[in-house]
């Protein structure tokens, strides 16, 4: 009697090899020819739904081999390619190919990295990855932390640790019922939307955010921050946290961390840095002054799936005193037979964050950090910055563009037709409309993918280069494409307005 259960879900060794080899062949060709494809097929939901069909849930199964081959064709032909060298939208990087192999291996073994006993090697790989990330950005490897799904979750995790650290122990039981003073958080106007979600989801309410003005470089105004905290204290409120940003989502601005740290010390506040995008640039020697003060942070969020070029999803929360994570998230239900020695040798990651069952997302980061090494990582990130500067300079010199901002690897610019009089009434609203229409046309055109930023009420085109495939030639071609399309759209809009 064979000890094998016949199930339709198992795949034999021979079949797995055959399907796997074919799939890897398709993926290798996909990566090798990515430059020759459009950035996006720009199909609308109706077209995509038609391609997918609207069959009901299948009653009977089908062959895995056919299914995978068909699905590979479907996905490879109908996706937006953020791995394309001319994809410079939002903050989504080209994904390191080794990360795809890492995810395959991780899913094949499928350790549950919630508890050490369920994931002995994966747990240690996650711990080592977190230590390496801390070393990479130049803070003490003593920071502990956890890998999460991305920037929102990394910041949420830190937000909750901050609250635990700055409220009495009774807060865990009483919540907001036990306190009449408002728990307030301070951040600049340029802070990413996660902060609103956090205050809403965790019961503070969005009015508990003090949005501080930014200066001409989009950095938080420290004088206003100081005054705002003092005013709130005099009213009996309870400030608990300041959030600084390392690379704001619109323009890449980096806040003044030394000044924020000083205020946190003076008022006993938690100092958090949202470095979801920009933090890896702190590893570049020449940029150390820009990031001065990061070692004072109580917590830092950074996203390997942004500027460390890892496949989605992976973010990281680093906390100077990891005990605030376990104080926040640890619980010991009777159905867990896991070691409680969480501080030192045995690390059960479910005690460090919001998830219990957790995947092995550390593997792709761990592999990429080793494949590339620190030096070459610094070179790639520096080159992204140089490409962004090149774009800014080319836009600045071009007769039809206004270069607006450049910081880290984000450039904002806008199409302003040659000879256009910006002083005429209505000219700014025309330029905003022109650039918005232009962006939509570019996103549908498939030659280049940019996104937008509003800078001092100007609707700008925005390129964020977190893309190890982009070259100097791509940047010059992008300038030509945008100028050509801008010209077309200006003509059409202008005619529409004057007919
Ligand atoms: C500064 C900053 N923080 C947080 C986030 C949120 O990251 P995610 O989309 O991975 O949740 C982003 C995303 O662009 C960001 O730029």
Coordinates of C-alpha atoms and ligand atoms in Angstrom, one line a residue:
X1 CA 0.0 0.0 0.0
X2 CA 1.5 3.4 -1.0
X3 CA 1.5 6.1 1.6
X4 CA 0.3 8.7 -0.9
X5 CA -3.1 10.4 -0.8
X6 CA -4.5 11.1 -4.2
X7 CA -5.6 14.8 -4.3
X8 CA -6.2 17.1 -7.2
X9 CA -4.0 19.8 -5.5
X10 CA -0.8 17.9 -5.4
X11 CA 1.6 18.2 -8.4
X12 CA 4.0 15.4 -9.1
X13 CA 7.7 16.1 -9.1
X14 CA 8.0 15.6 -12.9
X15 CA 5.0 17.8 -13.6
X16 CA 6.2 20.5 -11.2
X17 CA 9.6 20.5 -13.0
X18 CA 8.0 20.8 -16.4
X19 CA 5.6 23.6 -15.5
X20 CA 8.3 25.4 -13.4
X21 CA 10.9 25.3 -16.2
X22 CA 8.4 26.6 -18.7
X23 CA 7.3 29.4 -16.4
X24 CA 10.8 30.4 -15.6
X25 CA 11.5 30.5 -19.4
X26 CA 8.6 32.8 -19.9
X27 CA 9.6 35.1 -17.0
X28 CA 13.2 35.2 -18.2
X29 CA 12.1 36.3 -21.7
X30 CA 9.7 38.8 -20.1
X31 CA 12.5 40.4 -18.1
X32 CA 14.9 40.3 -21.0
X33 CA 12.5 42.1 -23.4
X34 CA 10.8 44.5 -21.0
X35 CA 12.4 47.5 -22.6
X36 CA 10.8 46.7 -25.9
X37 CA 7.3 46.6 -24.6
X38 CA 4.9 49.5 -23.9
X39 CA 5.0 50.6 -20.2
X40 CA 1.3 49.8 -20.1
X41 CA -1.3 48.4 -22.4
X42 CA -3.6 51.0 -20.9
X43 CA -6.7 48.7 -21.2
X44 CA -9.7 50.0 -19.3
X45 CA -11.6 47.9 -16.8
X46 CA -14.2 46.9 -19.4
X47 CA -11.6 45.6 -21.8
X48 CA -9.8 43.7 -19.1
X49 CA -13.0 42.2 -17.8
X50 CA -13.8 41.1 -21.4
X51 CA -10.4 39.4 -21.7
X52 CA -10.9 37.6 -18.4
X53 CA -14.5 36.5 -19.2
X54 CA -17.2 36.2 -16.6
X55 CA -17.4 32.4 -16.1
X56 CA -18.7 31.2 -12.8
X57 CA -16.6 29.5 -10.2
X58 CA -15.4 26.3 -11.9
X59 CA -17.0 23.1 -10.7
X60 CA -14.3 20.9 -12.0
X61 CA -10.5 21.4 -11.9
X62 CA -8.2 21.8 -14.9
X63 CA -4.6 20.8 -15.6
X64 CA -2.1 22.9 -13.7
X65 CA 0.2 23.0 -16.7
X66 CA -2.3 24.6 -19.0
X67 CA -3.5 26.9 -16.3
X68 CA -0.1 28.3 -15.5
X69 CA 0.9 28.7 -19.1
X70 CA -2.4 30.5 -19.9
X71 CA -2.1 32.6 -16.8
X72 CA 1.5 33.6 -17.6
X73 CA 0.4 34.9 -21.0
X74 CA -2.5 36.7 -19.4
X75 CA -0.4 38.5 -16.7
X76 CA 2.6 39.2 -18.9
X77 CA 0.5 40.7 -21.7
X78 CA -2.0 42.8 -19.6
X79 CA 0.0 44.4 -16.8
X80 CA 1.4 47.8 -16.3
X81 CA 5.2 47.2 -16.2
X82 CA 6.7 49.0 -13.2
X83 CA 9.9 47.2 -14.2
X84 CA 10.1 49.1 -17.4
X85 CA 13.0 51.6 -17.6
X86 CA 10.5 54.4 -18.4
X87 CA 8.2 53.8 -15.5
X88 CA 8.8 56.6 -13.1
X89 CA 5.4 56.9 -11.5
X90 CA 4.4 57.1 -7.8
X91 CA 7.1 55.3 -5.7
X92 CA 7.1 51.8 -7.2
X93 CA 10.4 50.3 -8.1
X94 CA 11.6 47.9 -10.7
X95 CA 11.7 44.6 -8.8
X96 CA 15.0 42.7 -8.3
X97 CA 14.7 39.5 -10.3
X98 CA 16.3 37.5 -7.4
X99 CA 13.4 38.7 -5.3
X100 CA 11.0 36.8 -7.5
X101 CA 13.1 33.6 -7.0
X102 CA 13.1 34.4 -3.3
X103 CA 9.3 34.7 -3.1
X104 CA 9.0 31.4 -5.0
X105 CA 11.3 29.6 -2.6
X106 CA 9.6 31.2 0.4
X107 CA 6.1 30.2 -0.8
X108 CA 7.3 26.6 -1.5
X109 CA 8.5 26.1 2.1
X110 CA 5.8 28.4 3.5
X111 CA 7.2 29.0 7.0
X112 CA 4.8 30.8 9.3
X113 CA 7.1 33.6 10.6
X114 CA 4.8 34.4 13.5
X115 CA 6.6 32.0 15.8
X116 CA 10.2 30.9 16.1
X117 CA 9.3 27.2 16.5
X118 CA 7.3 27.3 13.2
X119 CA 10.0 29.1 11.3
X120 CA 13.5 28.5 12.8
X121 CA 15.6 29.6 9.9
X122 CA 13.2 32.2 8.5
X123 CA 13.0 33.9 11.9
X124 CA 16.8 34.3 12.0
X125 CA 16.9 35.5 8.4
X126 CA 14.3 38.1 9.2
X127 CA 16.3 39.2 12.3
X128 CA 19.5 39.4 10.3
X129 CA 17.7 41.3 7.5
X130 CA 16.4 43.9 10.0
X131 CA 19.9 44.3 11.5
X132 CA 21.4 44.8 8.0
X133 CA 18.7 47.4 7.1
X134 CA 19.7 49.3 10.3
X135 CA 23.4 49.1 9.3
X136 CA 22.6 50.2 5.7
X137 CA 21.0 53.5 6.8
X138 CA 23.6 54.1 9.4
X139 CA 21.8 53.7 12.7
X140 CA 22.8 51.3 15.5
X141 CA 22.3 47.6 14.6
X142 CA 20.8 47.5 18.1
X143 CA 17.5 48.8 16.6
X144 CA 15.0 45.9 16.5
X145 CA 11.9 45.6 14.4
X146 CA 9.7 43.8 12.1
X147 CA 9.0 43.4 8.4
X148 CA 5.5 44.3 7.3
X149 CA 3.6 44.7 4.1
X150 CA 4.6 48.3 3.3
X151 CA 4.9 51.9 4.3
X152 CA 1.4 52.3 5.8
X153 CA 1.8 49.3 8.0
X154 CA 5.4 50.2 9.0
X155 CA 4.2 53.6 10.1
X156 CA 1.1 52.2 11.9
X157 CA 3.3 49.8 13.8
X158 CA 5.6 52.6 15.0
X159 CA 2.6 54.9 15.8
X160 CA 1.2 52.2 18.1
X161 CA 4.6 51.6 19.8
X162 CA 4.9 55.4 20.3
X163 CA 1.5 55.5 22.0
X164 CA 2.4 52.6 24.3
X165 CA 5.6 54.4 25.2
X166 CA 4.0 57.7 26.0
X167 CA 0.8 56.7 27.8
X168 CA 0.5 55.2 31.2
X169 CA 0.2 51.4 31.4
X170 CA -3.5 51.7 32.2
X171 CA -4.1 53.0 28.6
X172 CA -4.0 49.4 27.4
X173 CA -7.1 48.6 29.4
X174 CA -8.8 51.9 29.6
X175 CA -8.0 53.3 26.1
X176 CA -9.3 56.8 25.6
X177 CA -12.0 56.3 28.3
X178 CA -9.4 56.8 31.0
X179 CA -8.1 60.1 29.8
X180 CA -9.7 63.5 29.1
X181 CA -6.6 65.1 27.5
X182 CA -6.2 64.8 23.7
X183 CA -3.3 62.7 22.5
X184 CA -1.7 64.7 19.7
X185 CA 0.7 64.0 16.9
X186 CA 2.7 66.6 15.0
X187 CA 3.8 66.4 11.4
X188 CA 4.3 68.6 8.3
X189 CA 1.7 69.3 5.7
X190 CA 3.7 67.2 3.4
X191 CA 3.3 64.0 5.4
X192 CA 1.8 61.0 3.6
X193 CA -1.8 60.0 4.1
X194 CA -0.9 57.1 6.4
X195 CA -1.0 59.5 9.4
X196 CA -4.7 60.3 8.8
X197 CA -5.5 56.6 8.5
X198 CA -3.6 55.9 11.7
X199 CA -5.4 58.5 13.8
X200 CA -8.8 57.4 12.4
X201 CA -8.2 53.7 12.8
X202 CA -6.6 53.9 16.2
X203 CA -9.3 56.0 17.7
X204 CA -7.6 59.4 18.0
X205 CA -9.5 61.0 15.2
X206 CA -8.0 63.1 12.4
X207 CA -8.3 66.3 14.4
X208 CA -5.6 65.0 16.7
X209 CA -3.1 65.8 13.9
X210 CA -1.3 69.1 14.0
X211 CA -0.4 69.8 10.4
X212 CA 2.7 72.1 10.5
X213 CA 3.4 74.4 7.6
X214 CA 6.4 73.7 5.3
X215 CA 9.1 76.1 4.1
X216 CA 10.1 76.8 0.6
X217 CA 11.9 73.5 0.4
X218 CA 8.8 71.6 1.7
X219 CA 10.5 70.9 5.1
X220 CA 8.6 71.2 8.3
X221 CA 8.7 74.7 9.8
X222 CA 10.5 74.1 13.2
X223 CA 9.5 77.4 14.7
X224 CA 5.8 76.8 14.1
X225 CA 6.2 73.2 15.4
X226 CA 7.7 74.4 18.6
X227 CA 5.0 77.1 19.1
X228 CA 2.2 74.6 18.3
X229 CA 3.4 72.1 21.0
X230 CA 3.7 74.9 23.6
X231 CA 0.2 76.1 22.8
X232 CA -1.2 72.6 23.1
X233 CA 0.5 72.0 26.4
X234 CA -0.8 75.2 27.8
X235 CA -4.3 74.0 26.9
X236 CA -3.8 70.8 28.8
X237 CA -3.5 68.5 25.7
X238 CA -1.1 65.6 25.6
X239 CA 1.4 65.8 22.7
X240 CA 3.0 62.3 22.3
X241 CA 4.7 62.1 18.9
X242 CA 6.5 64.1 16.2
X243 CA 6.7 62.6 12.7
X244 CA 9.5 63.7 10.5
X245 CA 9.7 62.7 6.9
X246 CA 12.7 61.4 5.0
X247 CA 11.7 62.1 1.4
X248 CA 8.1 63.4 1.2
X249 CA 6.0 61.7 -1.4
X250 CA 5.5 64.7 -3.6
X251 CA 8.9 66.3 -3.8
X252 CA 11.4 64.1 -1.8
X253 CA 12.0 66.8 0.9
X254 CA 13.9 65.6 4.0
X255 CA 12.9 67.2 7.3
X256 CA 15.4 68.7 9.8
X257 CA 15.8 65.7 12.1
X258 CA 18.3 67.3 14.5
X259 CA 15.8 70.1 15.3
X260 CA 12.9 67.6 15.6
X261 CA 14.9 65.4 17.9
X262 CA 15.8 68.4 20.1
X263 CA 12.1 69.2 20.5
X264 CA 11.2 65.6 21.2
X265 CA 13.8 65.6 24.0
X266 CA 12.6 68.9 25.4
X267 CA 9.0 67.9 25.5
X268 CA 9.4 64.1 26.1
X269 CA 7.8 63.1 22.8
X270 CA 8.4 60.0 20.6
X271 CA 10.5 60.8 17.5
X272 CA 9.4 58.9 14.5
X273 CA 10.8 59.1 11.0
X274 CA 8.7 58.1 8.0
X275 CA 11.5 57.1 5.6
X276 CA 9.3 54.8 3.6
X277 CA 10.8 56.2 0.4
X278 CA 13.9 58.2 1.1
X279 CA 15.6 56.4 4.0
X280 CA 18.0 54.3 1.9
X281 CA 19.7 57.5 0.6
X282 CA 21.0 58.0 4.2
X283 CA 23.5 55.2 3.3
X284 CA 25.3 57.6 0.9
X285 CA 28.2 59.3 2.5
X286 CA 27.8 62.7 0.8
X287 CA 24.1 62.8 1.9
X288 CA 24.9 62.1 5.6
X289 CA 24.5 65.8 6.5
X290 CA 21.0 65.9 5.0
X291 CA 20.0 63.0 7.2
X292 CA 21.8 64.2 10.4
X293 CA 19.9 63.3 13.5
X294 CA 18.3 60.0 12.3
X295 CA 20.2 58.2 15.1
X296 CA 18.0 60.1 17.6
X297 CA 14.8 58.5 16.1
X298 CA 12.8 56.2 18.4
X299 CA 11.4 54.6 15.3
X300 CA 11.9 54.6 11.6
X301 CA 9.8 53.3 8.8
X302 CA 11.5 52.3 5.5
X303 CA 10.3 50.3 2.6
X304 CA 12.6 47.7 0.8
X305 CA 9.8 47.6 -1.8
X306 CA 10.6 51.2 -2.8
X307 CA 14.2 52.3 -3.0
X308 CA 15.8 48.9 -2.2
X309 CA 14.1 47.6 -5.4
X310 CA 12.4 44.6 -3.8
X311 CA 9.2 43.1 -5.2
X312 CA 6.0 44.1 -3.4
X313 CA 5.2 43.7 -0.5
X314 CA 7.8 44.6 2.1
X315 CA 8.2 47.4 4.5
X316 CA 10.1 47.6 7.8
X317 CA 9.7 49.2 11.2
X318 CA 12.8 49.8 13.2
X319 CA 12.5 50.7 16.9
X320 CA 15.4 51.8 19.1
X321 CA 14.0 50.1 22.1
X322 CA 12.2 47.0 20.7
X323 CA 10.5 46.4 24.1
X324 CA 7.9 49.0 23.0
X325 CA 6.9 46.6 20.2
X326 CA 6.4 43.7 22.5
X327 CA 4.7 45.9 25.1
X328 CA 2.3 46.9 22.4
X329 CA 1.6 43.7 20.5
X330 CA 2.5 40.7 22.7
X331 CA -0.2 38.4 24.0
X332 CA 0.0 34.8 25.3
X333 CA -3.2 33.0 24.5
X334 CA -3.6 29.5 26.0
X335 CA -3.6 27.9 22.5
X336 CA 0.0 29.1 21.8
X337 CA 2.7 26.8 23.1
X338 CA 5.4 29.3 22.1
X339 CA 8.4 30.3 24.2
X340 CA 7.8 33.5 26.2
X341 CA 11.5 34.4 26.2
X342 CA 10.7 37.0 23.5
X343 CA 13.3 39.6 24.3
X344 CA 16.5 37.8 23.6
X345 CA 17.2 34.4 21.9
X346 CA 13.8 33.3 20.9
X347 CA 12.0 35.8 18.8
X348 CA 8.3 35.2 18.0
X349 CA 7.4 37.9 15.5
X350 CA 3.7 37.8 16.2
X351 CA 4.7 39.7 19.4
X352 CA 6.3 42.5 17.4
X353 CA 3.5 43.6 15.1
X354 CA -0.2 43.4 14.0
X355 CA -0.1 40.0 12.3
X356 CA 0.0 36.6 13.9
X357 CA 0.4 34.3 10.9
X358 CA 3.1 35.9 8.7
X359 CA 4.8 35.1 5.5
X360 CA 8.6 34.9 4.8
X361 CA 8.9 38.3 3.1
X362 CA 12.4 38.7 4.6
X363 CA 13.9 36.2 2.2
X364 CA 13.7 38.4 -0.9
X365 CA 15.3 41.3 1.0
X366 CA 18.0 39.2 2.5
X367 CA 18.9 37.7 -0.9
X368 CA 18.9 41.1 -2.7
X369 CA 21.1 42.7 0.0
X370 CA 23.6 39.9 -0.5
X371 CA 23.5 39.7 -4.3
X372 CA 24.1 43.4 -4.6
X373 CA 26.1 44.3 -1.5
X374 CA 26.2 47.6 0.2
X375 CA 28.6 49.4 -2.1
X376 CA 26.7 48.6 -5.3
X377 CA 23.4 49.5 -3.7
X378 CA 24.8 52.9 -2.8
X379 CA 25.9 53.3 -6.4
X380 CA 22.5 52.4 -7.8
X381 CA 20.7 54.8 -5.5
X382 CA 23.2 57.6 -6.3
X383 CA 22.7 57.0 -10.0
X384 CA 18.9 57.3 -9.6
X385 CA 19.6 60.7 -7.9
X386 CA 21.9 61.8 -10.8
X387 CA 19.2 60.8 -13.3
X388 CA 16.7 62.8 -11.5
X389 CA 19.0 65.8 -11.5
X390 CA 19.6 65.3 -15.2
X391 CA 15.8 65.4 -15.8
X392 CA 15.6 68.6 -13.8
X393 CA 18.4 70.2 -15.7
X394 CA 17.1 69.2 -19.1
X395 CA 13.6 70.4 -18.2
X396 CA 15.2 73.7 -16.9
X397 CA 17.0 74.2 -20.2
X398 CA 14.1 73.3 -22.5
X399 CA 12.0 76.0 -24.1
X400 CA 8.7 74.3 -23.3
X401 CA 9.3 73.3 -19.7
X402 CA 9.5 74.8 -16.2
X403 CA 11.7 72.8 -13.8
X404 CA 10.0 73.1 -10.4
X405 CA 11.7 70.9 -7.7
X406 CA 14.4 68.3 -7.4
X407 CA 15.2 66.4 -4.2
X408 CA 16.6 62.9 -3.7
X409 CA 15.3 61.1 -6.9
X410 CA 12.1 63.1 -7.4
X411 CA 11.8 65.8 -10.0
X412 CA 8.8 67.9 -10.6
X413 CA 8.3 70.0 -13.8
X414 CA 5.6 71.2 -16.0
X415 CA 4.8 72.0 -19.6
X416 CA 4.7 75.7 -20.2
X417 CA 4.6 76.4 -24.0
X418 CA 7.3 78.7 -25.3
X419 CA 6.1 82.3 -25.2
X420 CA 3.2 81.6 -22.9
X421 CA 2.4 84.7 -20.7
X422 CA 2.1 83.4 -17.1
X423 CA 0.9 86.8 -16.0
X424 CA -2.3 86.8 -17.9
X425 CA -5.5 86.2 -15.9
X426 CA -6.4 82.6 -15.9
X427 CA -3.0 81.5 -17.1
X428 CA -2.3 79.3 -14.1
X429 CA -5.5 77.5 -14.3
X430 CA -4.9 76.9 -18.0
X431 CA -1.4 75.5 -17.2
X432 CA -2.9 73.2 -14.5
X433 CA -5.5 71.9 -17.0
X434 CA -2.9 71.5 -19.7
X435 CA -0.5 69.5 -17.5
X436 CA -3.3 67.4 -16.0
X437 CA -4.5 66.5 -19.5
X438 CA -0.9 65.9 -20.6
X439 CA -0.3 63.5 -17.7
X440 CA -3.5 61.5 -18.5
X441 CA -2.4 61.3 -22.2
X442 CA 1.1 60.1 -21.2
X443 CA -0.2 57.5 -18.8
X444 CA -2.4 56.1 -21.5
X445 CA 0.2 56.4 -24.3
X446 CA 2.4 53.6 -23.0
X447 CA 5.7 55.3 -23.8
X448 CA 6.5 56.7 -20.4
X449 CA 4.7 56.6 -17.0
X450 CA 4.9 59.7 -14.8
X451 CA 2.6 60.7 -11.9
X452 CA 1.7 64.2 -10.6
X453 CA 2.4 66.5 -7.7
X454 CA 0.8 69.8 -6.7
X455 CA 3.6 72.2 -5.8
X456 CA 2.6 75.6 -4.6
X457 CA -0.7 75.2 -6.4
X458 CA 1.0 74.3 -9.6
X459 CA -0.1 71.0 -11.2
X460 CA 3.2 69.3 -12.0
X461 CA 4.4 66.2 -13.7
X462 CA 6.4 64.2 -11.3
X463 CA 9.1 61.6 -11.9
X464 CA 10.4 59.4 -9.1
X465 CA 13.4 57.3 -10.1
X466 CA 13.6 54.2 -8.0
X467 CA 14.4 52.2 -11.1
X468 CA 17.8 50.4 -11.7
X469 CA 16.9 50.0 -15.4
X470 CA 16.5 53.7 -16.3
X471 CA 19.4 55.2 -18.3
X472 CA 20.5 58.7 -19.3
X473 CA 19.2 57.9 -22.8
X474 CA 15.7 57.1 -21.3
X475 CA 15.7 60.5 -19.6
X476 CA 16.5 62.4 -22.8
X477 CA 13.9 60.4 -24.6
X478 CA 11.3 61.1 -21.9
X479 CA 12.0 64.9 -22.3
X480 CA 11.3 64.5 -26.1
X481 CA 8.1 62.4 -25.6
X482 CA 6.7 64.8 -23.0
X483 CA 7.5 67.9 -25.1
X484 CA 5.9 66.3 -28.2
X485 CA 2.7 65.3 -26.4
X486 CA 2.6 68.6 -24.5
X487 CA 2.7 70.5 -27.8
X488 CA -0.2 68.4 -29.3
X489 CA -2.4 68.8 -26.2
X490 CA -1.7 72.6 -26.0
X491 CA -2.8 73.0 -29.6
X492 CA -6.0 71.0 -29.0
X493 CA -6.9 72.8 -25.7
X494 CA -6.0 76.2 -27.1
X495 CA -8.2 75.6 -30.2
X496 CA -11.1 74.4 -27.9
X497 CA -10.8 77.5 -25.9
X498 CA -10.9 79.8 -28.9
X499 CA -13.6 78.2 -30.9
Ligands
LIG1 C1 6.6 58.9 2.5 C2 5.7 57.7 2.4 N1 5.2 57.1 3.5 C3 4.4 56.1 3.4 C4 4.0 55.6 2.2 C5 3.0 54.4 2.1 O1 3.7 53.3 1.7 P1 2.9 52.0 1.1 O2 2.2 52.4 -0.1 O3 4.0 51.0 0.9 O4 1.9 51.6 2.2 C6 4.5 56.2 1.0 C7 4.1 55.7 -0.3 O5 4.4 56.2 -1.3 C8 5.4 57.3 1.1 O6 5.9 57.9 0.0

